[in-house]
Tab-separated table of C-alpha atoms and ligand atoms in Angstrom:
chain	number	residue	atom	x	y	z
Z	1	MET	CA	18.996	-31.665	-22.459
Z	2	ALA	CA	18.147	-28.049	-22.789
Z	3	ASN	CA	15.246	-27.704	-25.055
Z	4	SER	CA	14.780	-25.049	-27.369
Z	5	ILE	CA	11.680	-23.482	-26.220
Z	6	GLY	CA	10.500	-20.071	-27.244
Z	7	THR	CA	7.579	-18.770	-25.174
Z	8	ILE	CA	6.207	-19.526	-21.963
Z	9	GLY	CA	2.948	-18.728	-19.708
Z	10	VAL	CA	2.599	-17.678	-16.655
Z	11	LEU	CA	-0.805	-17.847	-14.080
Z	12	THR	CA	-1.636	-18.315	-10.115
Z	13	SER	CA	-4.525	-20.395	-9.188
Z	14	GLY	CA	-6.065	-21.105	-6.115
Z	15	GLY	CA	-6.760	-18.693	-3.048
Z	16	ASP	CA	-3.986	-16.079	-3.547
Z	17	ALA	CA	-0.994	-15.034	-1.788
Z	18	PRO	CA	1.497	-12.130	-0.782
Z	19	GLY	CA	4.343	-12.798	-2.707
Z	20	MET	CA	2.230	-13.886	-5.885
Z	21	ASN	CA	2.870	-11.092	-7.678
Z	22	ALA	CA	6.708	-11.662	-6.763
Z	23	ALA	CA	6.822	-14.759	-7.963
Z	24	ILE	CA	5.041	-13.327	-11.659
Z	25	ARG	CA	7.795	-10.850	-11.589
Z	26	ALA	CA	10.930	-13.375	-11.170
Z	27	VAL	CA	9.191	-15.375	-13.862
Z	28	VAL	CA	8.633	-12.465	-16.653
Z	29	ARG	CA	11.790	-11.042	-15.926
Z	30	THR	CA	14.287	-14.004	-16.238
Z	31	ALA	CA	12.285	-15.570	-19.059
Z	32	LEU	CA	12.670	-11.778	-20.866
Z	33	HIS	CA	16.839	-12.154	-20.395
Z	34	SER	CA	16.827	-15.521	-21.524
Z	35	GLY	CA	15.286	-14.631	-24.635
Z	36	LEU	CA	12.015	-16.011	-24.316
Z	37	LYS	CA	8.871	-14.215	-24.612
Z	38	VAL	CA	6.069	-14.335	-21.903
Z	39	LYS	CA	2.302	-14.746	-22.179
Z	40	GLY	CA	0.682	-14.112	-19.284
Z	41	ILE	CA	-2.621	-16.059	-18.371
Z	42	MET	CA	-5.592	-14.272	-15.970
Z	43	ARG	CA	-7.687	-15.719	-13.744
Z	44	GLY	CA	-6.123	-18.891	-13.597
Z	45	TYR	CA	-7.291	-21.840	-15.786
Z	46	SER	CA	-10.100	-20.439	-16.238
Z	47	GLY	CA	-8.180	-17.727	-18.267
Z	48	LEU	CA	-6.143	-20.759	-20.597
Z	49	LEU	CA	-9.883	-22.005	-20.800
Z	50	GLU	CA	-10.875	-18.491	-22.090
Z	51	GLU	CA	-8.494	-17.740	-23.724
Z	52	GLU	CA	-7.318	-14.741	-21.762
Z	53	ILE	CA	-3.989	-13.787	-21.978
Z	54	VAL	CA	-1.868	-11.476	-23.402
Z	55	ASP	CA	1.793	-10.357	-23.200
Z	56	MET	CA	3.548	-9.385	-20.793
Z	57	ASP	CA	7.340	-7.489	-20.953
Z	58	MET	CA	9.918	-5.643	-18.303
Z	59	THR	CA	7.180	-3.097	-17.681
Z	60	SER	CA	4.074	-5.299	-16.845
Z	61	VAL	CA	5.483	-6.566	-14.213
Z	62	ALA	CA	7.277	-3.391	-12.649
Z	63	GLU	CA	5.481	-1.664	-8.882
Z	64	ILE	CA	4.074	-4.497	-8.304
Z	65	ILE	CA	7.022	-7.090	-5.934
Z	66	ASN	CA	6.036	-4.697	-3.153
Z	67	ARG	CA	1.711	-5.502	-4.098
Z	68	GLY	CA	-0.020	-8.334	-2.336
Z	69	GLY	CA	-2.930	-10.094	-4.602
Z	70	THR	CA	-1.961	-11.290	-7.742
Z	71	ILE	CA	-1.707	-8.910	-10.727
Z	72	LEU	CA	-3.261	-11.876	-12.542
Z	73	TYR	CA	-6.083	-12.653	-11.144
Z	74	THR	CA	-6.875	-15.848	-9.929
Z	75	ALA	CA	-9.942	-18.243	-9.542
Z	76	ARG	CA	-10.475	-22.487	-9.035
Z	77	CYS	CA	-11.256	-23.944	-12.067
Z	78	MET	CA	-14.068	-26.706	-12.164
Z	79	GLU	CA	-13.380	-27.449	-15.507
Z	80	MET	CA	-9.296	-28.244	-14.640
Z	81	MET	CA	-9.988	-31.063	-12.924
Z	82	THR	CA	-12.422	-32.998	-15.873
Z	83	GLU	CA	-10.348	-34.646	-18.891
Z	84	ASP	CA	-11.774	-32.511	-21.330
Z	85	GLY	CA	-11.370	-29.440	-19.743
Z	86	GLN	CA	-7.557	-30.800	-19.059
Z	87	LYS	CA	-7.134	-31.248	-23.094
Z	88	LYS	CA	-8.530	-27.998	-24.568
Z	89	ALA	CA	-6.039	-26.182	-22.357
Z	90	ALA	CA	-3.132	-28.051	-23.647
Z	91	ASP	CA	-5.241	-27.096	-27.197
Z	92	MET	CA	-5.441	-23.468	-26.486
Z	93	CYS	CA	-2.020	-23.454	-25.391
Z	94	ARG	CA	-0.936	-24.741	-28.076
Z	95	LYS	CA	-2.770	-22.456	-30.402
Z	96	HIS	CA	-0.932	-19.181	-28.372
Z	97	GLY	CA	2.395	-20.845	-29.240
Z	98	ILE	CA	3.120	-20.965	-24.736
Z	99	GLU	CA	5.280	-24.244	-24.948
Z	100	GLY	CA	6.194	-23.848	-21.255
Z	101	ILE	CA	4.069	-22.661	-18.348
Z	102	VAL	CA	4.710	-21.741	-14.812
Z	103	VAL	CA	1.748	-22.855	-12.131
Z	104	ILE	CA	1.477	-20.499	-9.084
Z	105	GLY	CA	-0.568	-21.795	-6.445
Z	106	GLY	CA	-1.258	-24.732	-3.713
Z	107	ASP	CA	-1.913	-28.543	-4.065
Z	108	GLY	CA	-5.270	-28.188	-6.188
Z	109	SER	CA	-3.583	-25.780	-9.088
Z	110	PHE	CA	-0.844	-28.011	-9.206
Z	111	ARG	CA	-2.870	-31.212	-9.647
Z	112	GLY	CA	-4.297	-29.128	-13.105
Z	113	ALA	CA	-0.647	-28.739	-13.640
Z	114	GLY	CA	0.500	-32.097	-14.154
Z	115	ALA	CA	-2.102	-32.899	-16.481
Z	116	LEU	CA	-1.325	-30.225	-18.704
Z	117	ALA	CA	2.278	-31.841	-18.413
Z	118	ARG	CA	0.993	-35.380	-19.421
Z	119	GLU	CA	-1.109	-33.077	-22.152
Z	120	GLY	CA	2.329	-31.688	-23.497
Z	121	ILE	CA	3.118	-29.317	-21.981
Z	122	ASN	CA	6.069	-28.617	-20.383
Z	123	THR	CA	4.718	-27.331	-16.825
Z	124	ILE	CA	6.722	-26.016	-13.283
Z	125	GLY	CA	4.613	-25.547	-10.489
Z	126	VAL	CA	5.678	-22.770	-7.778
Z	127	PRO	CA	4.254	-23.293	-3.851
Z	128	GLY	CA	1.941	-20.555	-3.847
Z	129	THR	CA	-0.038	-20.931	-0.336
Z	130	ILE	CA	-0.449	-18.731	2.698
Z	131	ASP	CA	-1.336	-22.175	4.205
Z	132	LEU	CA	2.328	-23.997	4.370
Z	133	ASP	CA	0.263	-27.065	3.206
Z	134	ILE	CA	2.572	-28.971	0.708
Z	135	ALA	CA	4.688	-31.932	1.610
Z	136	CYS	CA	7.048	-31.558	-0.282
Z	137	THR	CA	8.462	-28.210	0.465
Z	138	GLU	CA	8.786	-26.755	3.833
Z	139	TYR	CA	7.885	-23.357	2.466
Z	140	THR	CA	5.782	-22.189	0.464
Z	141	ILE	CA	4.883	-17.535	-0.699
Z	142	GLY	CA	2.682	-16.043	1.261
Z	143	PHE	CA	3.500	-17.663	4.836
Z	144	ASP	CA	5.415	-15.273	6.869
Z	145	THR	CA	3.052	-12.494	5.433
Z	146	ALA	CA	-0.039	-14.008	6.728
Z	147	VAL	CA	1.207	-15.257	9.520
Z	148	ASN	CA	2.567	-12.065	10.572
Z	149	THR	CA	-0.634	-10.580	9.628
Z	150	ALA	CA	-2.358	-12.704	12.579
Z	151	ILE	CA	0.390	-12.038	14.878
Z	152	GLU	CA	-0.207	-8.662	15.331
Z	153	ALA	CA	-3.960	-8.875	15.180
Z	154	ILE	CA	-3.685	-11.466	18.143
Z	155	ASP	CA	-1.451	-8.838	20.289
Z	156	LYS	CA	-4.216	-6.330	19.574
Z	157	VAL	CA	-7.002	-8.817	20.796
Z	158	ARG	CA	-4.747	-9.255	23.518
Z	159	ASP	CA	-4.968	-5.736	24.680
Z	160	THR	CA	-8.342	-5.767	25.169
Z	161	SER	CA	-8.738	-8.561	26.473
Z	162	ALA	CA	-6.528	-8.520	29.135
Z	163	SER	CA	-8.218	-4.757	29.821
Z	164	HIS	CA	-11.301	-6.886	30.211
Z	165	GLU	CA	-10.214	-9.991	32.073
Z	166	ARG	CA	-12.100	-12.429	28.954
Z	167	CYS	CA	-11.268	-15.294	27.369
Z	168	SER	CA	-10.791	-14.674	23.337
Z	169	ILE	CA	-10.559	-17.448	20.211
Z	170	ILE	CA	-9.386	-15.496	17.341
Z	171	GLU	CA	-10.009	-17.574	14.267
Z	172	VAL	CA	-7.333	-17.915	11.873
Z	173	MET	CA	-6.975	-19.922	8.530
Z	174	GLY	CA	-6.611	-23.085	7.099
Z	175	ARG	CA	-9.035	-25.450	6.986
Z	176	HIS	CA	-7.116	-28.314	6.401
Z	177	ALA	CA	-4.059	-27.482	8.009
Z	178	GLY	CA	-2.809	-26.233	11.233
Z	179	TYR	CA	0.401	-24.438	10.660
Z	180	ILE	CA	-0.968	-20.611	10.321
Z	181	ALA	CA	-2.554	-21.596	13.865
Z	182	LEU	CA	0.210	-23.152	15.575
Z	183	TRP	CA	3.386	-20.205	14.204
Z	184	SER	CA	1.066	-17.366	15.503
Z	185	GLY	CA	-0.419	-19.035	18.737
Z	186	ILE	CA	3.070	-20.305	19.840
Z	187	SER	CA	4.767	-16.315	18.565
Z	188	THR	CA	1.606	-15.100	20.678
Z	189	GLY	CA	2.145	-16.896	23.745
Z	190	SER	CA	-1.452	-17.426	23.104
Z	191	ASP	CA	-2.892	-20.372	25.352
Z	192	ALA	CA	-4.787	-23.346	23.838
Z	193	ILE	CA	-4.404	-23.983	19.844
Z	194	LEU	CA	-7.260	-25.744	18.144
Z	195	ILE	CA	-5.450	-27.698	14.900
Z	196	PRO	CA	-7.832	-29.722	12.581
Z	197	GLU	CA	-4.311	-32.333	12.443
Z	198	ARG	CA	-4.864	-32.363	16.346
Z	199	TYR	CA	-8.012	-30.948	17.764
Z	200	ASP	CA	-10.419	-33.821	18.982
Z	201	GLY	CA	-13.339	-31.651	20.042
Z	202	ASN	CA	-12.536	-32.060	23.858
Z	203	GLU	CA	-14.002	-28.847	24.728
Z	204	GLN	CA	-14.329	-30.785	28.177
Z	205	GLU	CA	-10.490	-29.987	28.806
Z	206	LEU	CA	-10.494	-26.763	27.200
Z	207	ILE	CA	-13.328	-25.482	29.711
Z	208	ASN	CA	-11.010	-26.909	32.699
Z	209	GLN	CA	-8.281	-25.083	31.544
Z	210	ILE	CA	-9.329	-21.523	31.512
Z	211	ILE	CA	-10.857	-22.097	34.544
Z	212	ALA	CA	-7.903	-23.803	36.416
Z	213	SER	CA	-5.338	-20.794	34.753
Z	214	ARG	CA	-8.546	-18.173	36.248
Z	215	LYS	CA	-7.849	-20.009	39.701
Z	216	ARG	CA	-4.242	-19.073	39.486
Z	217	GLY	CA	-5.093	-15.330	38.956
Z	218	LYS	CA	-4.223	-15.017	35.087
Z	219	LYS	CA	-6.880	-11.929	33.724
Z	220	HIS	CA	-7.225	-13.269	30.099
Z	221	PHE	CA	-7.011	-16.344	28.423
Z	222	ILE	CA	-6.071	-16.568	23.993
Z	223	ILE	CA	-7.424	-19.341	22.257
Z	224	VAL	CA	-6.271	-20.138	18.191
Z	225	ASN	CA	-8.777	-21.693	16.565
Z	226	ALA	CA	-7.893	-22.927	12.912
Z	227	GLU	CA	-10.526	-22.460	10.350
Z	228	GLY	CA	-11.075	-26.209	9.832
Z	229	ILE	CA	-12.324	-26.209	13.258
Z	230	GLY	CA	-14.118	-22.919	13.289
Z	231	HIS	CA	-17.166	-22.395	14.983
Z	232	SER	CA	-15.672	-19.678	16.877
Z	233	THR	CA	-18.664	-18.005	17.939
Z	234	SER	CA	-20.728	-20.642	18.854
Z	235	MET	CA	-17.573	-22.324	20.915
Z	236	ALA	CA	-17.033	-18.898	22.501
Z	237	LYS	CA	-21.040	-19.021	23.989
Z	238	ARG	CA	-20.320	-22.217	25.195
Z	239	LEU	CA	-17.397	-21.485	27.098
Z	240	GLU	CA	-18.511	-18.569	28.579
Z	241	ALA	CA	-21.609	-21.095	29.859
Z	242	ALA	CA	-19.464	-23.542	31.150
Z	243	THR	CA	-16.574	-21.293	33.088
Z	244	GLY	CA	-18.677	-17.530	33.717
Z	245	ILE	CA	-16.189	-16.180	32.085
Z	246	GLU	CA	-16.838	-13.658	29.126
Z	247	THR	CA	-15.582	-15.150	26.516
Z	248	ARG	CA	-15.346	-13.429	22.671
Z	249	ALA	CA	-14.113	-14.838	19.201
Z	250	THR	CA	-12.745	-13.005	16.606
Z	251	ILE	CA	-12.238	-14.548	13.207
Z	252	LEU	CA	-10.012	-12.568	11.369
Z	253	GLY	CA	-9.933	-13.676	7.607
Z	254	TYR	CA	-9.238	-12.846	4.106
Z	255	MET	CA	-6.723	-10.165	6.083
Z	256	GLN	CA	-4.582	-13.035	6.154
Z	257	ARG	CA	-4.237	-13.438	2.559
Z	258	GLY	CA	-3.850	-9.716	1.636
Z	259	GLY	CA	-0.870	-7.186	2.433
Z	260	SER	CA	1.876	-6.547	1.050
Z	261	PRO	CA	4.558	-9.366	1.209
Z	262	SER	CA	7.245	-9.619	3.975
Z	263	CYS	CA	10.827	-9.486	2.905
Z	264	LYS	CA	11.077	-13.642	3.307
Z	265	ASP	CA	7.968	-14.101	0.993
Z	266	ARG	CA	9.401	-11.425	-1.809
Z	267	TYR	CA	12.675	-13.487	-1.224
Z	268	PHE	CA	11.807	-17.140	-1.703
Z	269	ALA	CA	9.333	-15.843	-4.551
Z	270	SER	CA	12.161	-14.655	-6.425
Z	271	ILE	CA	14.226	-17.711	-6.401
Z	272	MET	CA	11.481	-19.922	-7.053
Z	273	GLY	CA	9.822	-18.056	-9.786
Z	274	ALA	CA	13.211	-17.696	-11.289
Z	275	LYS	CA	13.869	-21.547	-11.122
Z	276	ALA	CA	10.787	-22.656	-12.777
Z	277	VAL	CA	11.833	-20.529	-15.717
Z	278	ASP	CA	15.220	-22.097	-15.017
Z	279	LEU	CA	13.560	-25.030	-15.306
Z	280	LEU	CA	11.730	-25.124	-18.034
Z	281	ILE	CA	14.911	-23.633	-19.971
Z	282	GLU	CA	17.061	-26.500	-19.644
Z	283	GLY	CA	13.956	-28.990	-20.796
Z	284	LYS	CA	12.075	-30.243	-17.435
Z	285	THR	CA	8.636	-30.313	-17.109
Z	286	ASN	CA	5.908	-31.585	-14.365
Z	287	ARG	CA	7.978	-30.043	-11.867
Z	288	LEU	CA	7.214	-28.703	-8.851
Z	289	VAL	CA	10.140	-26.251	-7.562
Z	290	ALA	CA	10.185	-26.762	-3.603
Z	291	TYR	CA	12.252	-25.789	-0.781
Z	292	GLN	CA	14.419	-27.856	1.719
Z	293	ASN	CA	17.003	-28.017	4.187
Z	294	GLY	CA	18.289	-24.811	3.197
Z	295	ASP	CA	18.775	-25.725	-0.282
Z	296	PHE	CA	16.131	-24.982	-2.890
Z	297	CYS	CA	15.219	-28.150	-5.406
Z	298	ASP	CA	12.179	-29.864	-7.400
Z	299	PHE	CA	9.996	-32.770	-6.979
Z	300	ASP	CA	8.285	-34.627	-9.685
Z	301	ILE	CA	4.542	-33.330	-9.280
Z	302	ALA	CA	2.785	-36.878	-9.209
Z	303	GLU	CA	5.791	-37.823	-6.709
Z	304	ALA	CA	4.782	-34.597	-4.575
Z	305	LEU	CA	1.290	-34.321	-5.358
Z	306	GLN	CA	1.944	-38.545	-2.671
Z	307	MET	CA	3.704	-37.213	-0.097
Z	308	THR	CA	2.296	-35.536	3.391
Z	309	LYS	CA	3.709	-33.417	6.056
Z	310	ASP	CA	2.192	-33.145	9.528
Z	311	ILE	CA	2.470	-30.969	12.315
Z	312	PRO	CA	6.412	-31.394	14.373
Z	313	GLU	CA	4.767	-32.925	17.172
Z	314	ASP	CA	7.134	-31.770	19.259
Z	315	HIS	CA	6.301	-27.957	18.422
Z	316	PHE	CA	2.914	-28.589	19.483
Z	317	GLN	CA	3.083	-30.228	22.786
Z	318	LEU	CA	5.404	-27.588	23.371
Z	319	THR	CA	2.617	-25.275	23.525
Z	320	THR	CA	1.193	-26.973	25.874
Z	321	LYS	CA	4.132	-26.432	27.957
Z	322	LEU	CA	4.964	-23.399	27.270
Z	323	THR	CA	1.030	-22.056	27.715
Z	324	ARG	CA	-0.471	-24.256	30.649
X	401	F6P	O1	-5.224	-19.423	1.308
X	401	F6P	C1	-5.357	-20.820	2.352
X	401	F6P	C2	-6.747	-20.370	2.207
X	401	F6P	O2	-6.792	-19.862	3.625
X	401	F6P	C3	-7.229	-22.117	3.587
X	401	F6P	O3	-6.765	-22.186	4.602
X	401	F6P	C4	-8.743	-21.907	2.827
X	401	F6P	O4	-9.636	-23.344	3.838
X	401	F6P	C5	-9.073	-21.127	1.644
X	401	F6P	O5	-8.282	-19.934	1.448
X	401	F6P	C6	-10.274	-20.806	1.835
X	401	F6P	O6	-9.867	-20.381	0.388
X	401	F6P	P1	-10.993	-19.604	0.202
X	401	F6P	O7	-12.472	-18.682	0.661
X	401	F6P	O8	-11.083	-18.233	-1.205
X	401	F6P	O9	-11.967	-20.397	-1.458
């Protein structure tokens, strides 16, 4: 049964992702269109606890659909992990008349969202992270832009690597998840992809692979290494010493989190942001907007946080088949 929610809040939390602004825009404009008032909460849960809350109107979100980052800023908030912090956050919502809240972020942000829901604030999560590591959804806002940034960079490194007949290690983001490495590695025809979900630390296998490929006449060797494995610079030194082939490391870092969002990220952000508001209007709470099997859907936040997903094994195996 639909409730009579009058004012909602929106915040972004955790690592920023291209498309977050498009999601904020969709939340604000869908809500205003339905006659709701909207408050923007700055700096994630920290801003909520510090009462950094501003009124938002149609123009607050003008000219942002094409912008990377988040106009609401973002933060990781330790206090929100405590029961006191969660109660204070809910009290702050009540003080400002915020009856429903849309949280755009990743798993950590949704733990806070679940807590707010338990404290009586209607809460909906929207998946925004470049890591694609939210189990209940096949898509997270920001992933497409991030992997496209990564492949553009890897293609460029490949040019210089080929010219100098070197081995290159390119480190992409993904502290706990290898989706960016897998997608960018396959899409650039890289020779090896190291991801936290699979890499067993067997550097000798990598060394053998590099030497064998050089013997076959291959001029360069591209390794895409996920941040979760890291140590690319020292790895490069060890590989060079063992193979005799000049080896360089390039760490792409935060450039993958920035930039104008791709069409896919803007589109998904617009649909997901609007859906979050529709759920609030329907009186729903403690739900996470998701995308599965070609449809937008929603899950209970607690259940969603229990779910797990893994890199598709056949995709990972394909890297080996295509790169040896
Ligand atoms: O945005 C996701 C991510 O890139 C993760 O892969 C990584 O663990 C994290 O951000 C690092 O973010 P920060 O340095 O801002 O804590």
